[in-house]
mmCIF file of C-alpha atoms in Angstrom:
data_model
loop_
_atom_site.group_PDB
_atom_site.id
_atom_site.type_symbol
_atom_site.label_atom_id
_atom_site.label_comp_id
_atom_site.label_asym_id
_atom_site.label_seq_id
_atom_site.Cartn_x
_atom_site.Cartn_y
_atom_site.Cartn_z
ATOM 1 C CA MET A 1 11.665 -3.910 94.776
ATOM 2 C CA SER A 2 8.783 -2.745 92.537
ATOM 3 C CA THR A 3 5.637 -4.916 92.458
ATOM 4 C CA VAL A 4 3.790 -5.319 89.223
ATOM 5 C CA LEU A 5 0.258 -6.871 89.215
ATOM 6 C CA VAL A 6 -0.654 -8.995 86.147
ATOM 7 C CA VAL A 7 -4.506 -9.807 86.186
ATOM 8 C CA THR A 8 -5.359 -13.003 84.384
ATOM 9 C CA ASN A 9 -8.819 -14.712 83.396
ATOM 10 C CA PHE A 10 -6.783 -17.456 81.679
ATOM 11 C CA SER A 11 -7.608 -16.451 78.192
ATOM 12 C CA ALA A 12 -5.129 -16.478 75.325
ATOM 13 C CA ALA A 13 -5.047 -12.559 75.590
ATOM 14 C CA ALA A 14 -4.231 -12.817 79.337
ATOM 15 C CA ARG A 15 -1.415 -15.432 78.655
ATOM 16 C CA ASN A 16 0.022 -13.018 75.896
ATOM 17 C CA ALA A 17 -0.122 -10.002 78.411
ATOM 18 C CA LEU A 18 1.611 -12.248 80.956
ATOM 19 C CA SER A 19 4.252 -13.148 78.359
ATOM 20 C CA TYR A 20 4.829 -9.484 77.352
ATOM 21 C CA THR A 21 5.211 -8.486 80.962
ATOM 22 C CA CYS A 22 7.763 -11.177 81.746
ATOM 23 C CA SER A 23 9.751 -10.215 78.623
ATOM 24 C CA LEU A 24 9.884 -6.544 79.486
ATOM 25 C CA LEU A 25 10.948 -7.157 82.951
ATOM 26 C CA GLN A 26 13.097 -10.232 82.939
ATOM 27 C CA ASN A 27 16.245 -8.315 83.616
ATOM 28 C CA THR A 28 14.880 -6.206 86.389
ATOM 29 C CA GLN A 29 14.364 -6.605 90.096
ATOM 30 C CA ALA A 30 10.572 -6.353 89.727
ATOM 31 C CA ARG A 31 8.290 -8.846 91.559
ATOM 32 C CA LEU A 32 5.191 -9.979 89.697
ATOM 33 C CA VAL A 33 2.032 -10.976 91.242
ATOM 34 C CA LEU A 34 -0.356 -12.925 88.916
ATOM 35 C CA MET A 35 -3.810 -12.332 90.091
ATOM 36 C CA ASN A 36 -7.039 -13.964 89.320
ATOM 37 C CA ILE A 37 -10.297 -12.195 90.475
ATOM 38 C CA TYR A 38 -13.434 -14.239 90.611
ATOM 39 C CA ASP A 39 -16.444 -11.766 90.536
ATOM 40 C CA PHE A 40 -18.605 -13.121 92.858
ATOM 41 C CA PRO A 41 -22.292 -12.580 91.913
ATOM 42 C CA GLY A 42 -24.073 -11.161 94.791
ATOM 43 C CA ASN A 43 -27.410 -13.084 94.119
ATOM 44 C CA MET A 44 -25.798 -16.404 94.529
ATOM 45 C CA THR A 45 -25.074 -16.048 98.319
ATOM 46 C CA GLY A 46 -28.456 -17.684 99.238
ATOM 47 C CA ASP A 47 -28.306 -20.434 96.685
ATOM 48 C CA ALA A 48 -26.388 -23.555 98.202
ATOM 49 C CA ILE A 49 -26.164 -25.198 94.679
ATOM 50 C CA ALA A 50 -24.798 -22.224 93.064
ATOM 51 C CA VAL A 51 -22.355 -21.648 95.859
ATOM 52 C CA ALA A 52 -21.192 -25.353 95.488
ATOM 53 C CA ALA A 53 -20.788 -24.754 91.945
ATOM 54 C CA MET A 54 -18.755 -21.663 92.478
ATOM 55 C CA GLY A 55 -16.559 -23.649 94.737
ATOM 56 C CA GLN A 56 -15.849 -26.047 91.935
ATOM 57 C CA ILE A 57 -15.068 -23.092 89.613
ATOM 58 C CA ILE A 58 -12.786 -21.544 91.930
ATOM 59 C CA GLU A 59 -10.885 -25.037 92.585
ATOM 60 C CA HIS A 60 -10.702 -25.303 88.769
ATOM 61 C CA ASP A 61 -9.266 -21.852 88.387
ATOM 62 C CA ALA A 62 -6.718 -22.493 91.198
ATOM 63 C CA THR A 63 -5.348 -25.309 89.100
ATOM 64 C CA LEU A 64 -5.182 -22.830 86.003
ATOM 65 C CA LEU A 65 -3.378 -20.405 88.180
ATOM 66 C CA GLU A 66 -0.821 -22.919 89.221
ATOM 67 C CA GLN A 67 -0.336 -23.926 85.507
ATOM 68 C CA GLU A 68 0.409 -20.234 84.577
ATOM 69 C CA TYR A 69 2.867 -19.970 87.477
ATOM 70 C CA GLN A 70 4.724 -23.123 86.348
ATOM 71 C CA TRP A 71 4.739 -21.873 82.716
ATOM 72 C CA VAL A 72 6.487 -18.595 83.953
ATOM 73 C CA GLN A 73 9.145 -20.651 85.931
ATOM 74 C CA THR A 74 9.772 -22.685 82.849
ATOM 75 C CA ASN A 75 10.092 -19.930 80.251
ATOM 76 C CA TYR A 76 11.229 -16.923 82.409
ATOM 77 C CA PRO A 77 13.177 -18.536 85.227
ATOM 78 C CA SER A 78 14.657 -15.192 86.275
ATOM 79 C CA ILE A 79 11.127 -13.654 87.041
ATOM 80 C CA GLN A 80 10.200 -13.388 90.655
ATOM 81 C CA MET A 81 6.438 -14.112 90.744
ATOM 82 C CA ASP A 82 3.780 -14.931 93.286
ATOM 83 C CA THR A 83 0.166 -15.742 92.660
ATOM 84 C CA GLU A 84 -3.093 -14.771 94.278
ATOM 85 C CA MET A 85 -6.756 -15.746 93.772
ATOM 86 C CA VAL A 86 -9.516 -13.730 95.340
ATOM 87 C CA THR A 87 -13.240 -13.403 95.127
ATOM 88 C CA GLY A 88 -15.402 -10.369 95.354
ATOM 89 C CA ILE A 89 -16.237 -7.326 93.294
ATOM 90 C CA PHE A 90 -13.410 -6.903 90.637
ATOM 91 C CA GLN A 91 -12.736 -3.172 90.943
ATOM 92 C CA GLU A 92 -12.690 -3.321 94.799
ATOM 93 C CA GLU A 93 -10.408 -6.313 94.978
ATOM 94 C CA LEU A 94 -7.932 -4.963 92.391
ATOM 95 C CA LEU A 95 -7.681 -1.552 94.155
ATOM 96 C CA ARG A 96 -7.208 -3.393 97.397
ATOM 97 C CA LYS A 97 -4.330 -5.382 96.055
ATOM 98 C CA VAL A 98 -2.832 -2.359 94.363
ATOM 99 C CA VAL A 99 -2.786 -0.458 97.827
ATOM 100 C CA GLU A 100 -1.778 -3.486 99.827
ATOM 101 C CA SER A 101 1.171 -4.409 97.663
ATOM 102 C CA ASN A 102 2.109 -0.806 96.855
ATOM 103 C CA ALA A 103 2.094 -2.008 93.209
ATOM 104 C CA VAL A 104 3.690 0.629 90.602
ATOM 105 C CA LEU A 105 1.923 -0.929 87.669
ATOM 106 C CA VAL A 106 -1.097 -3.074 86.557
ATOM 107 C CA VAL A 107 -1.123 -5.054 83.415
ATOM 108 C CA MET A 108 -4.121 -6.544 81.641
ATOM 109 C CA GLY A 109 -4.576 -8.195 78.106
ATOM 110 C CA THR A 110 -7.547 -7.537 75.890
ATOM 111 C CA ASP A 111 -9.079 -9.442 73.173
ATOM 112 C CA GLY A 112 -12.157 -9.351 70.885
ATOM 113 C CA ASN A 113 -12.693 -7.067 67.821
ATOM 114 C CA TYR A 114 -9.487 -5.448 67.078
ATOM 115 C CA THR A 115 -10.910 -2.792 64.878
ATOM 116 C CA ASN A 116 -11.835 -0.584 67.760
ATOM 117 C CA LEU A 117 -11.236 -0.103 71.509
ATOM 118 C CA LEU A 118 -14.801 -1.019 72.349
ATOM 119 C CA SER A 119 -13.574 -4.727 72.502
ATOM 120 C CA TRP A 120 -12.307 -3.767 75.849
ATOM 121 C CA ASN A 121 -14.527 -5.237 78.574
ATOM 122 C CA SER A 122 -15.922 -3.134 81.378
ATOM 123 C CA ASN A 123 -13.420 -4.208 83.969
ATOM 124 C CA ILE A 124 -10.538 -3.098 81.749
ATOM 125 C CA ILE A 125 -12.117 0.174 80.941
ATOM 126 C CA GLU A 126 -12.978 1.179 84.672
ATOM 127 C CA SER A 127 -9.488 0.099 85.693
ATOM 128 C CA PHE A 128 -7.631 2.122 83.030
ATOM 129 C CA ILE A 129 -9.631 5.220 83.933
ATOM 130 C CA ASP A 130 -9.819 4.908 87.680
ATOM 131 C CA LEU A 131 -6.767 2.950 89.073
ATOM 132 C CA PRO A 132 -4.475 5.480 90.978
ATOM 133 C CA VAL A 133 -1.315 3.711 89.371
ATOM 134 C CA PRO A 134 -0.388 3.301 85.871
ATOM 135 C CA MET A 135 -2.230 0.489 83.836
ATOM 136 C CA LEU A 136 -0.686 -1.158 80.855
ATOM 137 C CA VAL A 137 -3.167 -2.902 78.263
ATOM 138 C CA ILE A 138 -1.697 -5.405 75.879
ATOM 139 C CA PRO A 139 -3.985 -6.328 72.784
ATOM 140 C CA ALA A 140 -3.913 -9.976 72.358
ATOM 141 C CA GLN A 141 -2.276 -9.905 68.912
ATOM 142 C CA VAL A 142 0.861 -7.727 70.092
ATOM 143 C CA GLN A 143 3.769 -9.751 70.679
ATOM 144 C CA PHE A 144 6.683 -8.209 72.806
ATOM 145 C CA ARG A 145 9.378 -6.338 70.996
ATOM 146 C CA PRO A 146 11.908 -3.742 72.212
ATOM 147 C CA ILE A 147 10.250 -0.392 72.963
ATOM 148 C CA ASN A 148 12.119 1.990 70.866
ATOM 149 C CA LYS A 149 9.552 4.733 70.327
ATOM 150 C CA ILE A 150 7.126 5.942 73.005
ATOM 151 C CA ALA A 151 4.337 8.558 72.327
ATOM 152 C CA PHE A 152 2.711 10.660 74.901
ATOM 153 C CA ALA A 153 -0.711 12.032 73.856
ATOM 154 C CA CYS A 154 -1.713 15.054 75.682
ATOM 155 C CA ASN A 155 -3.930 18.138 75.734
ATOM 156 C CA TYR A 156 -2.266 21.535 76.214
ATOM 157 C CA TYR A 157 -5.426 22.912 77.474
ATOM 158 C CA ARG A 158 -5.114 20.620 80.538
ATOM 159 C CA LYS A 159 -3.351 21.825 83.600
ATOM 160 C CA ASN A 160 -0.800 19.838 85.544
ATOM 161 C CA LEU A 161 0.540 18.190 82.432
ATOM 162 C CA GLN A 162 3.859 17.863 84.470
ATOM 163 C CA VAL A 163 2.193 15.430 86.892
ATOM 164 C CA PRO A 164 2.985 12.286 84.844
ATOM 165 C CA VAL A 165 6.263 13.381 84.051
ATOM 166 C CA SER A 166 8.166 11.438 86.697
ATOM 167 C CA VAL A 167 6.453 8.016 85.177
ATOM 168 C CA ILE A 168 7.479 9.120 81.677
ATOM 169 C CA ARG A 169 10.922 9.825 82.655
ATOM 170 C CA LYS A 170 11.483 6.457 84.371
ATOM 171 C CA LEU A 171 9.812 4.604 81.473
ATOM 172 C CA VAL A 172 12.152 6.404 78.939
ATOM 173 C CA GLY A 173 15.258 5.736 81.101
ATOM 174 C CA PHE A 174 14.224 2.049 81.475
ATOM 175 C CA THR A 175 13.529 1.457 77.780
ATOM 176 C CA HIS A 176 16.019 3.931 76.391
ATOM 177 C CA ALA A 177 13.259 4.888 73.934
ATOM 178 C CA SER A 178 12.730 7.999 71.967
ATOM 179 C CA LEU A 179 9.894 10.174 73.142
ATOM 180 C CA TYR A 180 7.335 11.770 71.061
ATOM 181 C CA VAL A 181 4.481 14.126 72.372
ATOM 182 C CA ILE A 182 1.399 14.604 70.347
ATOM 183 C CA ASN A 183 -1.151 17.345 71.059
ATOM 184 C CA VAL A 184 -4.648 16.261 70.899
ATOM 185 C CA VAL A 185 -6.675 19.419 70.709
ATOM 186 C CA ALA A 186 -9.015 19.727 67.779
ATOM 187 C CA PRO A 187 -7.937 22.514 65.135
ATOM 188 C CA GLN A 188 -10.863 24.569 65.633
ATOM 189 C CA GLU A 189 -9.684 25.376 69.090
ATOM 190 C CA LEU A 190 -7.128 28.082 69.056
ATOM 191 C CA ILE A 191 -4.093 27.561 71.255
ATOM 192 C CA THR A 192 -4.630 30.043 74.053
ATOM 193 C CA ASP A 193 -1.914 31.811 76.260
ATOM 194 C CA GLU A 194 -2.959 29.248 79.039
ATOM 195 C CA ALA A 195 -2.319 26.452 76.738
ATOM 196 C CA LEU A 196 0.929 27.811 75.545
ATOM 197 C CA HIS A 197 1.962 28.178 79.229
ATOM 198 C CA ASN A 198 1.004 24.474 79.857
ATOM 199 C CA LYS A 199 2.987 23.426 76.946
ATOM 200 C CA HIS A 200 6.088 25.463 78.007
ATOM 201 C CA ILE A 201 5.947 23.834 81.481
ATOM 202 C CA LEU A 202 5.701 20.351 79.967
ATOM 203 C CA GLN A 203 8.608 21.149 77.565
ATOM 204 C CA GLU A 204 10.883 22.426 80.244
ATOM 205 C CA SER A 205 10.100 19.192 82.511
ATOM 206 C CA LEU A 206 11.018 16.930 79.534
ATOM 207 C CA ALA A 207 13.767 19.064 78.075
ATOM 208 C CA ASP A 208 16.661 16.512 78.768
ATOM 209 C CA LEU A 209 14.841 13.716 77.103
ATOM 210 C CA THR A 210 14.622 15.813 73.716
ATOM 211 C CA PRO A 211 11.311 14.690 72.676
ATOM 212 C CA VAL A 212 9.860 15.266 69.231
ATOM 213 C CA TYR A 213 6.742 17.511 69.378
ATOM 214 C CA PHE A 214 3.862 16.770 66.859
ATOM 215 C CA GLU A 215 0.869 19.135 66.474
ATOM 216 C CA PRO A 216 -0.935 17.838 63.345
ATOM 217 C CA GLU A 217 -3.947 19.514 61.661
ATOM 218 C CA PHE A 218 -6.806 17.219 61.859
ATOM 219 C CA SER A 219 -10.529 16.924 61.867
ATOM 220 C CA ASN A 220 -10.639 13.890 64.009
ATOM 221 C CA VAL A 221 -8.695 13.684 67.122
ATOM 222 C CA ILE A 222 -8.465 9.949 67.598
ATOM 223 C CA LYS A 223 -7.728 9.195 63.984
ATOM 224 C CA ALA A 224 -4.976 11.657 63.899
ATOM 225 C CA ILE A 225 -3.277 9.796 66.836
ATOM 226 C CA ASP A 226 -3.985 6.579 65.282
ATOM 227 C CA ASP A 227 -2.420 7.484 61.860
ATOM 228 C CA PHE A 228 0.570 8.995 63.899
ATOM 229 C CA THR A 229 1.315 5.905 65.873
ATOM 230 C CA SER A 230 1.039 3.859 62.768
ATOM 231 C CA GLU A 231 3.261 6.004 60.703
ATOM 232 C CA GLU A 232 5.855 6.412 63.214
ATOM 233 C CA ASN A 233 5.837 2.852 64.358
ATOM 234 C CA ILE A 234 5.209 3.781 67.828
ATOM 235 C CA ASP A 235 5.729 0.815 70.304
ATOM 236 C CA MET A 236 3.645 2.181 73.349
ATOM 237 C CA LEU A 237 1.296 5.062 73.700
ATOM 238 C CA LEU A 238 0.827 6.838 76.926
ATOM 239 C CA VAL A 239 -2.324 8.705 77.928
ATOM 240 C CA ILE A 240 -3.868 10.548 80.795
ATOM 241 C CA PRO A 241 -7.232 8.999 81.174
ATOM 242 C CA THR A 242 -10.042 10.921 82.932
ATOM 243 C CA ARG A 243 -13.765 10.436 83.535
ATOM 244 C CA HIS A 244 -14.421 13.413 81.364
ATOM 245 C CA GLY A 245 -12.928 14.215 77.859
ATOM 246 C CA ILE A 246 -11.544 12.385 74.862
ATOM 247 C CA TRP A 247 -10.098 9.338 76.625
ATOM 248 C CA HIS A 248 -13.447 8.723 78.353
ATOM 249 C CA ASN A 249 -15.438 9.407 75.229
ATOM 250 C CA ILE A 250 -13.642 6.828 73.084
ATOM 251 C CA PHE A 251 -15.301 4.290 75.358
ATOM 252 C CA GLN A 252 -18.670 5.765 75.054
ATOM 253 C CA LYS A 253 -18.789 5.380 71.334
ATOM 254 C CA SER A 254 -18.363 9.053 70.304
ATOM 255 C CA HIS A 255 -14.925 8.560 68.804
ATOM 256 C CA THR A 256 -14.657 4.991 67.785
ATOM 257 C CA LYS A 257 -14.854 5.409 63.897
ATOM 258 C CA GLY A 258 -11.609 4.931 62.334
ATOM 259 C CA LEU A 259 -9.736 3.353 65.396
ATOM 260 C CA VAL A 260 -7.527 0.721 64.010
ATOM 261 C CA TYR A 261 -3.979 1.077 65.024
ATOM 262 C CA LEU A 262 -4.768 2.197 68.733
ATOM 263 C CA ASN A 263 -5.697 -1.366 69.512
ATOM 264 C CA HIS A 264 -2.547 -2.823 67.871
ATOM 265 C CA ILE A 265 -0.101 -1.211 70.447
ATOM 266 C CA PRO A 266 0.250 -1.385 74.126
ATOM 267 C CA LEU A 267 -1.672 1.470 75.899
ATOM 268 C CA LEU A 268 -0.428 2.869 79.135
ATOM 269 C CA SER A 269 -2.261 5.120 81.485
ATOM 270 C CA VAL A 270 0.096 7.577 83.078
ATOM 271 C CA ARG A 271 -0.261 9.107 86.624
ATOM 272 C CA GLN A 272 1.850 10.565 89.298
ATOM 273 C CA GLN A 273 3.887 7.807 90.730
ATOM 274 C CA GLU A 274 7.228 8.011 92.662
ATOM 275 C CA GLU A 275 8.564 4.831 91.154
ATOM 276 C CA PHE A 276 8.127 2.853 88.093
ATOM 277 C CA ILE A 277 10.470 -0.177 87.416
ATOM 278 C CA GLN A 278 13.710 -0.798 89.168
#
């Protein structure tokens, strides 16, 4: 049975992400763990009054977590779900739970200014880039709908493009969606023999899925993907996030101009993973 972690801070965006996840998985054997992480401020440890106040906050949040559990039981009775509340450093506690539960997917909701991806808070950004398992980010205004079109944005200059293929294949098999592959190399960079070799390996790995390959001419990489996902009515965008390169730079304000549609569809980080959803 696959375990999926849904992280909540009890916001409307978190509830929407929970609803999206339940709708996506309600006919599967997946087990959901709804997790709240109270990021404990280290400078409070010696302050008795602050610690007491924190205890009240945790007690209040435990009540909210139970309410979320009851909401799922009422609206999605077929979903198998547990809850967990922890205190500590957000990234450390989330990674601990991923490893402990052998989770195959982490889901978070994001809200804020929907005109660009800078509305993501630091916990979402760090998790999206660093977690060793796929992470799905659901914008607050995105309601669940059947996933009919999936796009994989990749860079042919990157080695090991076949690494996330297992996740892509399982996701396409699970959703029965059409697959699109878009190359995100700027036009001034000529496609080298190495890039063509990487592309060939990727195409061989995905051949039986009969994807549509898209290599547009553009001056702005992110805007090209933005326009493509909008024009093709893409239901989910897959990327390989890294600490260096385009998917890191978009969070460092170097590629944010023109970002509109990318924050209007679910965004999934893809990594090598033996299973996805069963």
